[in-house]
Amino acid sequence: MNEKAVVIETPGGAEQLKLVDVEVGSPGPGEIRIRHHACGLNYIDVYHRNGAYALPLPARLGMEGAGVVEAVGAGVTHLQPGDRAAYASQPPGAYATARVMPAKAVLKLPDAIDFETGAAMMLKGLTVQYLLRRTLPQEGLKPGDFVVFHAAAGGVGLIACQWARALGLQLIATAGSDEKCALALAHGAAHAINYRHEADFAARVRDITGGRGVKVVYDSVGADTWEGSLNCLAPFGLMVSFGAASGAVPPLNIGALAAKGSLYVTRPTLFTHIATREATQAMGDDLFSMVASGQVKVRIDKRYALADATQAHRDLEARVLTGSAVLLP
C-alpha cells in the first residue's frame, strides 16, 4: 500500500526534509498499522533531522501522532481495528499518512479528545507527567512549593503551567518575550520572567522566593540557562535537564553542586519512562484525566500540511511558535 512520509537522506537543515512515496505493509507480532489524522511537531524532531540525535539513514521523522488503527499484529490485545488511538513512541516515523509501528506505546484515545489534540499532547503531555509526577526533589513537591520552568510558553511549557496550577504549585515561568510571559501567566504560571530583559533570572527567582530558591528547575533550554538554573536552587534542590534547545549543556564541574548547596542533577528522557506498556498506560491515563477534566487544555496555535514540514521546522527552530503545532496528512 503506497503512502506518503517525510524522510531525510542526510542530516542537515530543514531543506533536507522530503515528502516521498513509501510502502506500508501489514503489522507483524506486537505491531499495529495506524492511519494518521494528525501528527505532532516537537523539538526532538529537529535533533533527529540535524544529526544531534543520530538515526540510521535514510530516516523518517516524527515521534507522536493520532489516528485510527487499521490492523493489529499477533499478540496485540489492547487495541483492535477501528480504535481511535494516539502515541508518543520510538522509532520515529509519525510524519506520514500511515505507518506500521510497535503497539506497546500506542493508547486508545478517549472519545472526548479529538485527533489534533491527541497528536499535539502525547509527547508533550507525557513529558510533563513524568516531570511533575515522577521527577521530584528529595522531599517531593507539595502545594505552595515554588518550581522554575523554562521555555514556559512552548507546547510542553503551557501544559506544565496548567498542570502545576492543578497541583497547587507556584510555577515561575521563563520565556523570551513579554507576550510569551503573558501567555504563561494566562495558563497558570504564578510568576513570569522575560530572560531577554532580565538576564540574571536567578536573582529574580531569589526575590520571588524570599531568598530561599526553588526545590526544582525543569530546563529544556540547555546551554543558555544551565548556570542560572543551578543558581535558582535551594539547598538539596534538583536540577532537571530534559532538553538542549540552545545547545548542549557544558561539561559539569561536579564540585559546583557541593558549593551551591548539595544539589542533585538528572537528565531524564520520556522513553525511559514509557519503556513498558504498563507504565505508558498509567502515565497516559493520568494525562487523559487531566485533559478530559479541563484542568489542562492543549493549545494548538499552528497547523501545517504534511508537505509543509520544512516550513514547520524552520518556525520551530526560530522559536516563533507558542503552544503546540501539528502536521495534517
Coordinates of N, CA and C in Angstrom, one line a residue, residues 25-206:
G25 N 3.3 -1.9 4.9 CA 2.8 -3.3 4.8 C 1.9 -3.6 6.0
S26 N 1.8 -4.9 6.3 CA 1.0 -5.4 7.4 C 1.8 -5.4 8.7
P27 N 1.1 -5.2 9.8 CA 1.8 -5.3 11.1 C 2.2 -6.7 11.4
G28 N 3.5 -6.8 12.0 CA 3.9 -8.1 12.5 C 3.6 -8.3 13.9
P29 N 4.1 -9.3 14.6 CA 3.8 -9.6 16.0 C 4.1 -8.3 16.9
G30 N 3.2 -7.9 17.7 CA 3.4 -6.8 18.6 C 3.3 -5.5 17.9
E31 N 2.8 -5.4 16.7 CA 2.7 -4.1 15.9 C 1.3 -3.8 15.6
I32 N 1.1 -2.5 15.2 CA -0.2 -2.1 14.6 C 0.1 -1.3 13.3
R33 N -0.9 -1.2 12.5 CA -0.9 -0.2 11.4 C -1.9 0.9 11.8
I34 N -1.5 2.2 11.7 CA -2.3 3.3 12.1 C -2.4 4.3 11.0
R35 N -3.6 4.8 10.7 CA -3.7 5.9 9.7 C -3.8 7.2 10.5
H36 N -2.9 8.1 10.2 CA -2.9 9.3 11.0 C -3.9 10.3 10.5
H37 N -4.5 10.9 11.5 CA -5.4 12.1 11.3 C -4.6 13.4 11.6
A38 N -3.6 13.3 12.4 CA -2.7 14.4 12.8 C -1.4 13.9 13.3
C39 N -0.4 14.7 13.1 CA 1.0 14.3 13.6 C 1.5 15.4 14.4
G40 N 2.2 15.1 15.5 CA 2.7 16.1 16.4 C 4.1 16.6 15.9
L41 N 4.4 17.9 16.3 CA 5.7 18.5 16.0 C 6.4 18.8 17.3
N42 N 7.7 18.4 17.4 CA 8.4 18.5 18.6 C 9.9 18.9 18.3
Y43 N 10.5 19.5 19.3 CA 11.9 19.9 19.1 C 12.8 18.7 18.9
I44 N 12.5 17.5 19.5 CA 13.3 16.4 19.2 C 13.4 16.0 17.8
D45 N 12.4 16.4 17.0 CA 12.4 16.1 15.6 C 13.5 16.9 14.9
V46 N 13.8 18.1 15.4 CA 14.9 18.9 14.9 C 16.2 18.2 15.2
Y47 N 16.4 17.7 16.4 CA 17.6 16.9 16.8 C 17.8 15.7 15.8
H48 N 16.7 15.0 15.5 CA 16.8 13.9 14.6 C 17.2 14.4 13.2
R49 N 16.7 15.5 12.8 CA 16.9 15.9 11.4 C 18.4 16.5 11.3
N50 N 18.9 17.2 12.3 CA 20.2 17.8 12.1 C 21.3 16.9 12.5
G51 N 21.0 15.7 13.0 CA 22.0 14.8 13.4 C 22.5 14.8 14.8
A52 N 21.9 15.8 15.6 CA 22.3 15.8 17.0 C 22.0 14.5 17.7
Y53 N 20.8 13.9 17.4 CA 20.5 12.6 17.8 C 20.5 11.7 16.5
A54 N 21.6 11.0 16.3 CA 21.8 10.3 15.1 C 20.8 9.1 14.8
L55 N 20.3 9.0 13.6 CA 19.4 8.0 13.2 C 20.0 7.2 12.0
P56 N 19.7 5.9 11.9 CA 20.1 5.2 10.7 C 19.4 5.9 9.5
L57 N 20.2 6.0 8.4 CA 19.7 6.8 7.2 C 19.4 5.8 6.1
P58 N 18.5 6.1 5.2 CA 17.6 7.2 5.3 C 16.6 7.1 6.5
A59 N 16.1 8.2 7.0 CA 15.4 8.2 8.3 C 14.0 8.9 8.1
R60 N 13.0 8.3 8.7 CA 11.7 9.0 8.9 C 11.7 9.8 10.2
L61 N 10.9 10.8 10.2 CA 10.9 11.7 11.4 C 9.5 11.7 12.0
G62 N 9.4 12.2 13.3 CA 8.1 12.4 14.0 C 7.9 11.3 15.1
M63 N 7.6 11.8 16.3 CA 7.5 11.0 17.5 C 6.1 10.8 18.0
E64 N 5.2 11.6 17.5 CA 3.8 11.4 18.1 C 2.8 11.6 17.0
G65 N 1.6 11.0 17.2 CA 0.6 11.1 16.2 C -0.7 10.6 16.8
A66 N -1.8 10.8 16.0 CA -3.1 10.2 16.4 C -3.9 9.9 15.2
G67 N -4.7 8.8 15.3 CA -5.5 8.4 14.1 C -6.3 7.2 14.5
V68 N -6.5 6.3 13.4 CA -7.4 5.1 13.6 C -6.5 3.9 13.3
V69 N -6.6 2.9 14.2 CA -5.9 1.6 14.0 C -6.6 0.9 12.8
E70 N -5.8 0.5 11.8 CA -6.3 -0.2 10.7 C -6.1 -1.7 10.8
A71 N -5.0 -2.2 11.5 CA -4.8 -3.6 11.6 C -3.9 -3.8 12.8
V72 N -4.0 -5.0 13.4 CA -3.1 -5.3 14.6 C -2.4 -6.6 14.3
G73 N -1.2 -6.8 14.8 CA -0.4 -8.0 14.6 C -0.7 -9.0 15.8
A74 N -0.1 -10.1 15.7 CA -0.3 -11.2 16.7 C 0.2 -10.7 18.0
G75 N -0.5 -11.0 19.1 CA -0.1 -10.6 20.4 C -0.6 -9.3 20.9
V76 N -1.2 -8.5 20.0 CA -1.7 -7.2 20.5 C -3.2 -7.4 20.9
T77 N -3.4 -7.1 22.2 CA -4.7 -7.3 22.8 C -5.4 -6.0 23.3
H78 N -4.6 -4.9 23.4 CA -5.2 -3.7 24.0 C -5.8 -2.8 22.9
L79 N -5.6 -3.1 21.6 CA -6.1 -2.3 20.5 C -6.7 -3.3 19.5
Q80 N -7.6 -2.7 18.7 CA -8.2 -3.5 17.6 C -8.6 -2.6 16.5
P81 N -8.7 -3.1 15.3 CA -9.0 -2.3 14.1 C -10.3 -1.4 14.4
G82 N -10.2 -0.1 14.0 CA -11.3 0.8 14.2 C -11.1 1.7 15.5
D83 N -10.2 1.3 16.4 CA -9.9 2.1 17.6 C -9.3 3.4 17.2
R84 N -9.8 4.5 17.9 CA -9.1 5.8 17.9 C -7.9 5.6 18.8
A85 N -6.8 6.1 18.4 CA -5.5 5.9 19.1 C -4.6 7.1 19.0
A86 N -3.7 7.2 20.0 CA -2.6 8.2 20.0 C -1.4 7.7 20.6
Y87 N -0.3 8.3 20.3 CA 1.0 7.7 20.9 C 2.1 8.8 20.9
A88 N 3.1 8.6 21.7 CA 4.4 9.1 21.6 C 5.3 7.9 21.7
S89 N 6.2 7.7 20.7 CA 6.8 6.4 20.6 C 8.1 6.4 19.8
Q90 N 9.0 5.6 20.1 CA 10.1 5.2 19.2 C 9.6 4.0 18.4
P91 N 10.1 3.8 17.2 CA 11.1 4.6 16.5 C 10.3 5.8 15.8
P92 N 11.1 6.8 15.3 CA 10.4 7.9 14.6 C 9.7 7.4 13.4
G93 N 8.8 8.2 12.9 CA 8.0 7.9 11.7 C 6.6 8.4 11.7
A94 N 6.3 9.4 12.6 CA 4.9 9.9 12.6 C 4.6 10.8 11.5
Y95 N 5.6 11.4 10.8 CA 5.3 12.3 9.7 C 5.0 11.5 8.5
A96 N 3.7 11.0 8.5 CA 3.3 10.1 7.5 C 1.8 10.0 7.4
T97 N 1.3 9.6 6.3 CA -0.2 9.3 6.2 C -0.6 8.1 7.0
A98 N 0.3 7.1 7.0 CA 0.1 5.8 7.7 C 1.4 5.2 8.0
R99 N 1.4 4.3 9.0 CA 2.7 3.6 9.3 C 2.4 2.3 10.1
V100 N 3.3 1.4 10.1 CA 3.4 0.3 11.0 C 4.3 0.6 12.1
M101 N 4.0 0.2 13.3 CA 4.8 0.6 14.5 C 4.5 -0.3 15.7
P102 N 5.4 -0.3 16.7 CA 5.2 -1.1 17.9 C 3.9 -0.7 18.6
A103 N 3.2 -1.6 19.1 CA 1.9 -1.3 19.7 C 2.0 -0.9 21.2
K104 N 3.1 -1.2 21.8 CA 3.1 -1.1 23.3 C 3.0 0.3 23.8
A105 N 3.4 1.3 23.0 CA 3.3 2.7 23.4 C 2.0 3.4 22.8
V106 N 1.2 2.7 22.1 CA 0.0 3.3 21.5 C -1.2 3.1 22.4
L107 N -1.9 4.1 22.7 CA -3.0 4.1 23.6 C -4.3 4.4 23.0
K108 N -5.4 3.8 23.4 CA -6.7 4.2 22.9 C -7.0 5.6 23.4
L109 N -7.5 6.4 22.4 CA -7.7 7.8 22.6 C -9.2 8.0 23.1
P110 N -9.4 8.6 24.3 CA -10.8 8.8 24.7 C -11.6 9.6 23.7
D111 N -12.9 9.2 23.6 CA -13.8 9.9 22.7 C -13.8 11.4 22.9
A112 N -13.6 11.8 24.2 CA -13.7 13.3 24.5 C -12.5 14.1 23.9
I113 N -11.5 13.4 23.4 CA -10.3 14.1 22.9 C -10.2 13.9 21.4
D114 N -10.1 15.0 20.7 CA -10.1 15.0 19.2 C -8.7 14.6 18.8
F115 N -8.6 14.2 17.5 CA -7.3 13.7 16.9 C -6.2 14.8 17.0
E116 N -6.5 16.0 16.6 CA -5.5 17.1 16.6 C -4.9 17.3 18.1
T117 N -5.8 17.3 19.0 CA -5.4 17.4 20.4 C -4.6 16.2 20.8
G118 N -5.0 15.0 20.4 CA -4.3 13.8 20.8 C -2.9 13.9 20.2
A119 N -2.7 14.3 18.9 CA -1.4 14.3 18.3 C -0.5 15.4 18.9
A120 N -1.1 16.5 19.4 CA -0.4 17.6 19.9 C 0.0 17.4 21.4
M121 N -0.6 16.4 22.1 CA -0.4 16.4 23.5 C 0.4 15.2 24.0
M122 N 0.6 14.2 23.2 CA 1.1 12.9 23.8 C 2.5 13.1 24.2
L123 N 3.4 13.5 23.3 CA 4.8 13.6 23.8 C 5.0 14.7 24.8
K124 N 4.4 15.8 24.6 CA 4.5 16.9 25.5 C 3.8 16.6 26.8
G125 N 2.6 16.1 26.7 CA 1.8 15.8 28.0 C 2.4 14.7 28.8
L126 N 2.9 13.7 28.1 CA 3.6 12.6 28.9 C 4.9 13.1 29.5
T127 N 5.6 14.0 28.8 CA 6.8 14.7 29.3 C 6.4 15.4 30.6
V128 N 5.4 16.2 30.6 CA 5.0 17.0 31.8 C 4.6 16.0 32.9
Q129 N 3.9 14.9 32.5 CA 3.5 13.9 33.5 C 4.8 13.4 34.3
Y130 N 5.8 12.9 33.5 CA 6.9 12.3 34.2 C 7.8 13.4 34.9
L131 N 7.7 14.6 34.5 CA 8.4 15.7 35.2 C 7.8 16.0 36.5
L132 N 6.5 16.4 36.5 CA 5.8 16.9 37.7 C 5.4 15.8 38.6
R133 N 5.2 14.6 38.1 CA 4.7 13.5 38.9 C 5.8 12.5 39.3
R134 N 6.9 12.4 38.5 CA 7.9 11.3 38.7 C 9.3 11.8 38.9
T135 N 9.6 13.0 38.5 CA 11.0 13.6 38.6 C 11.0 14.7 39.7
L136 N 11.1 14.2 40.9 CA 10.8 15.1 42.0 C 12.0 15.3 42.9
P137 N 12.1 16.4 43.6 CA 13.2 16.7 44.6 C 13.1 15.8 45.8
Q138 N 14.1 15.9 46.6 CA 14.3 14.9 47.7 C 13.0 14.7 48.6
E139 N 12.3 15.8 48.9 CA 11.2 15.7 49.8 C 9.9 15.8 49.0
G140 N 9.9 15.6 47.7 CA 8.7 15.7 46.8 C 8.3 17.2 46.7
L141 N 7.1 17.3 46.1 CA 6.5 18.6 45.9 C 5.2 18.7 46.6
K142 N 4.9 19.8 47.2 CA 3.7 20.0 47.9 C 3.0 21.3 47.5
P143 N 1.7 21.4 47.6 CA 1.0 22.7 47.3 C 1.7 23.9 47.9
G144 N 1.9 24.9 47.1 CA 2.6 26.1 47.6 C 4.1 26.1 47.3
D145 N 4.7 25.0 46.9 CA 6.1 25.0 46.6 C 6.4 25.7 45.3
F146 N 7.5 26.3 45.2 CA 8.0 27.0 44.0 C 8.8 26.1 43.1
V147 N 8.5 26.2 41.8 CA 9.4 25.5 40.8 C 9.7 26.5 39.7
V148 N 10.8 26.3 39.0 CA 11.1 27.1 37.8 C 10.9 26.2 36.6
F149 N 10.3 26.7 35.6 CA 10.1 26.0 34.3 C 10.5 26.9 33.2
H150 N 11.5 26.5 32.4 CA 12.0 27.3 31.3 C 11.2 27.0 30.1
A151 N 11.3 28.0 29.1 CA 10.5 27.8 27.8 C 9.0 27.6 28.1
A152 N 8.5 28.4 29.0 CA 7.1 28.0 29.5 C 6.0 28.4 28.6
A153 N 6.3 29.0 27.5 CA 5.2 29.3 26.5 C 5.2 28.4 25.4
G154 N 6.0 27.4 25.4 CA 6.0 26.3 24.3 C 5.0 25.3 24.6
G155 N 4.9 24.3 23.8 CA 3.9 23.2 23.9 C 4.0 22.5 25.2
V156 N 5.2 22.1 25.6 CA 5.4 21.5 26.9 C 5.1 22.4 28.1
G157 N 5.7 23.7 27.9 CA 5.6 24.6 29.0 C 4.1 25.0 29.3
L158 N 3.3 25.2 28.3 CA 1.9 25.6 28.6 C 1.1 24.5 29.3
I159 N 1.4 23.3 28.9 CA 0.8 22.1 29.7 C 1.3 22.1 31.1
A160 N 2.6 22.4 31.3 CA 3.2 22.3 32.6 C 2.6 23.4 33.5
C161 N 2.4 24.6 32.9 CA 1.8 25.7 33.7 C 0.5 25.3 34.3
Q162 N -0.4 24.7 33.4 CA -1.7 24.3 33.9 C -1.7 23.2 34.9
W163 N -0.8 22.2 34.6 CA -0.7 21.0 35.5 C -0.2 21.4 36.8
A164 N 0.8 22.3 36.8 CA 1.4 22.8 38.1 C 0.3 23.5 38.9
R165 N -0.5 24.3 38.2 CA -1.6 25.0 39.0 C -2.5 24.1 39.6
A166 N -2.9 23.0 38.8 CA -3.8 22.0 39.3 C -3.2 21.3 40.6
L167 N -1.9 21.2 40.6 CA -1.2 20.6 41.8 C -1.0 21.5 42.9
G168 N -1.3 22.8 42.7 CA -1.1 23.8 43.8 C 0.3 24.4 43.8
L169 N 1.1 24.1 42.8 CA 2.5 24.6 42.8 C 2.5 26.0 42.3
Q170 N 3.5 26.8 42.7 CA 3.8 28.1 42.3 C 4.9 28.0 41.2
L171 N 4.5 28.0 40.0 CA 5.4 27.8 38.9 C 5.9 29.2 38.4
I172 N 7.2 29.3 38.4 CA 7.9 30.5 37.9 C 8.3 30.2 36.5
A173 N 7.7 30.9 35.6 CA 7.9 30.7 34.1 C 9.0 31.6 33.6
T174 N 9.8 31.1 32.7 CA 10.7 32.0 31.9 C 10.4 31.8 30.5
A175 N 10.5 32.9 29.8 CA 10.3 32.9 28.3 C 11.0 34.1 27.7
G176 N 11.1 34.2 26.4 CA 11.9 35.2 25.7 C 11.2 36.4 25.2
S177 N 10.0 36.7 25.6 CA 9.3 37.9 25.3 C 8.2 38.2 26.3
D178 N 7.7 39.4 26.3 CA 6.6 39.8 27.2 C 5.4 39.1 26.8
E179 N 5.2 38.9 25.5 CA 4.0 38.2 25.0 C 4.0 36.7 25.5
K180 N 5.1 36.1 25.4 CA 5.2 34.7 25.9 C 5.0 34.6 27.4
C181 N 5.5 35.6 28.1 CA 5.4 35.6 29.6 C 3.9 35.7 29.9
A182 N 3.2 36.6 29.2 CA 1.7 36.8 29.4 C 1.0 35.5 29.1
L183 N 1.4 34.8 28.1 CA 0.8 33.5 27.8 C 0.9 32.5 28.9
A184 N 2.1 32.4 29.4 CA 2.4 31.5 30.5 C 1.5 31.9 31.8
L185 N 1.5 33.1 32.1 CA 0.6 33.6 33.2 C -0.8 33.2 33.0
A186 N -1.3 33.4 31.8 CA -2.7 33.1 31.5 C -3.0 31.6 31.6
H187 N -2.0 30.8 31.5 CA -2.1 29.3 31.6 C -1.8 28.8 32.9
G188 N -1.6 29.6 33.9 CA -1.5 29.1 35.3 C -0.1 29.4 36.0
A189 N 0.8 30.0 35.3 CA 2.1 30.3 36.0 C 1.8 31.3 37.1
A190 N 2.5 31.2 38.2 CA 2.3 32.2 39.3 C 3.1 33.4 39.0
H191 N 4.3 33.3 38.4 CA 5.2 34.4 38.1 C 5.8 34.1 36.7
A192 N 6.3 35.2 36.0 CA 6.9 35.0 34.7 C 8.1 36.0 34.6
I193 N 9.2 35.5 34.0 CA 10.4 36.3 33.9 C 10.8 36.3 32.4
N194 N 10.9 37.5 31.8 CA 11.4 37.6 30.5 C 12.9 37.6 30.5
Y195 N 13.6 36.5 30.2 CA 15.0 36.5 30.4 C 15.8 37.3 29.4
R196 N 15.1 37.8 28.4 CA 15.8 38.8 27.5 C 15.9 40.1 28.1
H197 N 15.0 40.5 29.0 CA 15.1 41.7 29.8 C 15.8 41.6 31.1
E198 N 15.7 40.4 31.7 CA 16.4 40.1 33.0 C 17.3 38.9 32.8
A199 N 18.5 39.3 32.3 CA 19.5 38.2 32.0 C 19.8 37.4 33.3
D200 N 19.8 38.0 34.4 CA 20.1 37.3 35.7 C 18.7 36.8 36.3
F201 N 18.1 35.8 35.6 CA 16.8 35.4 36.1 C 16.9 34.8 37.4
A202 N 18.1 34.2 37.8 CA 18.2 33.6 39.1 C 18.0 34.6 40.2
A203 N 18.5 35.8 40.0 CA 18.3 36.9 41.0 C 16.8 37.2 41.2
R204 N 16.1 37.2 40.1 CA 14.7 37.4 40.2 C 14.0 36.3 40.9
V205 N 14.4 35.1 40.6 CA 13.8 33.9 41.3 C 14.1 34.0 42.8
R206 N 15.3 34.4 43.2 CA 15.6 34.6 44.6 C 14.7 35.6 45.3

